[in-house]
Amino acid sequence: MIVVNLDVMMARRKMSLNELSSKTGISSTNLSILKNNKAKAVRFSTLEQICKALNCQPGDILEFDGVLSKEESE
Amino acid sequence: MAQLEKMSLFLKYCLQVTFIFGVFIIIFLRDILTFSLPYQLTSSPEYIDICVKILTPCAFLDLIILWELISIMKTITIRTSFVEKNVCSFRNIALCCIGTAILLSIKLFFYSTVFTLALTYILLIAGLSALVFSQLFKKAVDYKTENDLTI
């Protein structure tokens, strides 16, 4: 399963959800869905905006935990 | 308002009017059959009795079909077409169509008419089509959920 470590990165950069939302143009609701690992997919454009705002690499936000998710295993 | 919403709103009103007519038909079914059927059929009271006994539950099932169609149209007018509720609605429509077809086929054992035979077949096809639509809407709901959760 792909784990989203957005909250870790936000804490490192000392940025709140609302601040990240205003910098990226992505709504707080969507960022919250992403942060809580409820998202089904992420667009590259979204990933770009987040990495630019947090000054990081995609690998800093996304991590594979070695376990296949339910849909993938079916 | 987009064309789809306008059409579904118009259709919703038509279905609501049809529903009200349907309620009246159930209440006055015996009288309607007596006045509308040919004399050769109405001269035998048993025929009217059998028709009323079979057509009354058919009419109730048809009212359920109309009710479900009205609820589907309501969701389309407020732009929330692909919801689980509509999947259930189509499934209910399928069950009611097939149920009506079964009841009408019982009538074929007593009084077989070409009209009843044709209507039974049409309702069977409509029921199977509604089942297909139910599955199609289920897929659409899954795709929409996935799209909504694509950030």
PDB file of N, CA, C and O in Angstrom, chain B residues 1 5-21 69-70 73-74 77:
ATOM      1  N   MET B   1     -30.344  25.887 -16.580  1.00  0.00           N
ATOM      2  CA  MET B   1     -30.364  24.433 -16.298  1.00  0.00           C
ATOM      3  C   MET B   1     -30.014  23.670 -17.561  1.00  0.00           C
ATOM      4  O   MET B   1     -30.517  23.964 -18.611  1.00  0.00           O
ATOM      5  N   GLU B   5     -31.067  18.031 -17.283  1.00  0.00           N
ATOM      6  CA  GLU B   5     -31.868  18.331 -16.098  1.00  0.00           C
ATOM      7  C   GLU B   5     -33.280  18.786 -16.486  1.00  0.00           C
ATOM      8  O   GLU B   5     -34.253  18.414 -15.822  1.00  0.00           O
ATOM      9  N   LYS B   6     -33.384  19.556 -17.579  1.00  0.00           N
ATOM     10  CA  LYS B   6     -34.706  20.019 -18.047  1.00  0.00           C
ATOM     11  C   LYS B   6     -35.563  18.827 -18.469  1.00  0.00           C
ATOM     12  O   LYS B   6     -36.734  18.724 -18.092  1.00  0.00           O
ATOM     13  N   MET B   7     -34.938  17.912 -19.232  1.00  0.00           N
ATOM     14  CA  MET B   7     -35.679  16.738 -19.718  1.00  0.00           C
ATOM     15  C   MET B   7     -36.118  15.854 -18.557  1.00  0.00           C
ATOM     16  O   MET B   7     -37.253  15.374 -18.532  1.00  0.00           O
ATOM     17  N   SER B   8     -35.214  15.664 -17.598  1.00  0.00           N
ATOM     18  CA  SER B   8     -35.552  14.788 -16.471  1.00  0.00           C
ATOM     19  C   SER B   8     -36.603  15.437 -15.576  1.00  0.00           C
ATOM     20  O   SER B   8     -37.444  14.743 -15.008  1.00  0.00           O
ATOM     21  N   LEU B   9     -36.587  16.768 -15.482  1.00  0.00           N
ATOM     22  CA  LEU B   9     -37.617  17.473 -14.699  1.00  0.00           C
ATOM     23  C   LEU B   9     -38.982  17.302 -15.353  1.00  0.00           C
ATOM     24  O   LEU B   9     -39.981  16.995 -14.684  1.00  0.00           O
ATOM     25  N   PHE B  10     -39.031  17.470 -16.695  1.00  0.00           N
ATOM     26  CA  PHE B  10     -40.279  17.302 -17.451  1.00  0.00           C
ATOM     27  C   PHE B  10     -40.784  15.865 -17.299  1.00  0.00           C
ATOM     28  O   PHE B  10     -41.970  15.620 -17.039  1.00  0.00           O
ATOM     29  N   LEU B  11     -39.858  14.911 -17.426  1.00  0.00           N
ATOM     30  CA  LEU B  11     -40.229  13.501 -17.304  1.00  0.00           C
ATOM     31  C   LEU B  11     -40.731  13.190 -15.900  1.00  0.00           C
ATOM     32  O   LEU B  11     -41.681  12.417 -15.714  1.00  0.00           O
ATOM     33  N   LYS B  12     -40.107  13.825 -14.903  1.00  0.00           N
ATOM     34  CA  LYS B  12     -40.529  13.619 -13.506  1.00  0.00           C
ATOM     35  C   LYS B  12     -41.976  14.064 -13.320  1.00  0.00           C
ATOM     36  O   LYS B  12     -42.782  13.350 -12.701  1.00  0.00           O
ATOM     37  N   TYR B  13     -42.326  15.218 -13.888  1.00  0.00           N
ATOM     38  CA  TYR B  13     -43.712  15.702 -13.786  1.00  0.00           C
ATOM     39  C   TYR B  13     -44.682  14.749 -14.474  1.00  0.00           C
ATOM     40  O   TYR B  13     -45.756  14.442 -13.940  1.00  0.00           O
ATOM     41  N   CYS B  14     -44.287  14.275 -15.680  1.00  0.00           N
ATOM     42  CA  CYS B  14     -45.138  13.310 -16.418  1.00  0.00           C
ATOM     43  C   CYS B  14     -45.345  12.039 -15.592  1.00  0.00           C
ATOM     44  O   CYS B  14     -46.471  11.518 -15.520  1.00  0.00           O
ATOM     45  N   LEU B  15     -44.265  11.557 -14.978  1.00  0.00           N
ATOM     46  CA  LEU B  15     -44.359  10.327 -14.176  1.00  0.00           C
ATOM     47  C   LEU B  15     -45.234  10.541 -12.951  1.00  0.00           C
ATOM     48  O   LEU B  15     -45.984   9.638 -12.554  1.00  0.00           O
ATOM     49  N   GLN B  16     -45.160  11.730 -12.361  1.00  0.00           N
ATOM     50  CA  GLN B  16     -45.977  12.019 -11.174  1.00  0.00           C
ATOM     51  C   GLN B  16     -47.460  12.041 -11.538  1.00  0.00           C
ATOM     52  O   GLN B  16     -48.290  11.520 -10.801  1.00  0.00           O
ATOM     53  N   VAL B  17     -47.773  12.622 -12.695  1.00  0.00           N
ATOM     54  CA  VAL B  17     -49.163  12.637 -13.176  1.00  0.00           C
ATOM     55  C   VAL B  17     -49.630  11.206 -13.456  1.00  0.00           C
ATOM     56  O   VAL B  17     -50.735  10.813 -13.072  1.00  0.00           O
ATOM     57  N   THR B  18     -48.764  10.437 -14.087  1.00  0.00           N
ATOM     58  CA  THR B  18     -49.083   9.029 -14.393  1.00  0.00           C
ATOM     59  C   THR B  18     -49.319   8.250 -13.102  1.00  0.00           C
ATOM     60  O   THR B  18     -50.215   7.403 -13.031  1.00  0.00           O
ATOM     61  N   PHE B  19     -48.531   8.547 -12.088  1.00  0.00           N
ATOM     62  CA  PHE B  19     -48.661   7.883 -10.789  1.00  0.00           C
ATOM     63  C   PHE B  19     -50.044   8.145 -10.185  1.00  0.00           C
ATOM     64  O   PHE B  19     -50.710   7.225  -9.703  1.00  0.00           O
ATOM     65  N   ILE B  20     -50.461   9.411 -10.272  1.00  0.00           N
ATOM     66  CA  ILE B  20     -51.785   9.772  -9.709  1.00  0.00           C
ATOM     67  C   ILE B  20     -52.888   9.048 -10.485  1.00  0.00           C
ATOM     68  O   ILE B  20     -53.824   8.499  -9.896  1.00  0.00           O
ATOM     69  N   PHE B  21     -52.750   9.012 -11.821  1.00  0.00           N
ATOM     70  CA  PHE B  21     -53.714   8.275 -12.647  1.00  0.00           C
ATOM     71  C   PHE B  21     -53.722   6.800 -12.265  1.00  0.00           C
ATOM     72  O   PHE B  21     -54.775   6.171 -12.209  1.00  0.00           O
ATOM     73  N   LEU B  69     -38.867   5.338 -10.662  1.00  0.00           N
ATOM     74  CA  LEU B  69     -38.457   6.191 -11.777  1.00  0.00           C
ATOM     75  C   LEU B  69     -38.485   7.665 -11.373  1.00  0.00           C
ATOM     76  O   LEU B  69     -37.587   8.431 -11.725  1.00  0.00           O
ATOM     77  N   ILE B  70     -39.503   8.048 -10.598  1.00  0.00           N
ATOM     78  CA  ILE B  70     -39.594   9.437 -10.105  1.00  0.00           C
ATOM     79  C   ILE B  70     -38.392   9.752  -9.226  1.00  0.00           C
ATOM     80  O   ILE B  70     -37.772  10.815  -9.347  1.00  0.00           O
ATOM     81  N   MET B  73     -35.358  10.264 -11.400  1.00  0.00           N
ATOM     82  CA  MET B  73     -35.407  11.571 -12.069  1.00  0.00           C
ATOM     83  C   MET B  73     -35.049  12.698 -11.098  1.00  0.00           C
ATOM     84  O   MET B  73     -34.373  13.667 -11.469  1.00  0.00           O
ATOM     85  N   LYS B  74     -35.467  12.560  -9.848  1.00  0.00           N
ATOM     86  CA  LYS B  74     -35.144  13.585  -8.834  1.00  0.00           C
ATOM     87  C   LYS B  74     -33.632  13.705  -8.671  1.00  0.00           C
ATOM     88  O   LYS B  74     -33.093  14.803  -8.575  1.00  0.00           O
ATOM     89  N   THR B  77     -32.109  15.528 -11.662  1.00  0.00           N
ATOM     90  CA  THR B  77     -32.343  16.986 -11.677  1.00  0.00           C
ATOM     91  C   THR B  77     -31.422  17.718 -10.708  1.00  0.00           C
ATOM     92  O   THR B  77     -31.084  18.871 -10.932  1.00  0.00           O
TER      93      THR B  77
END
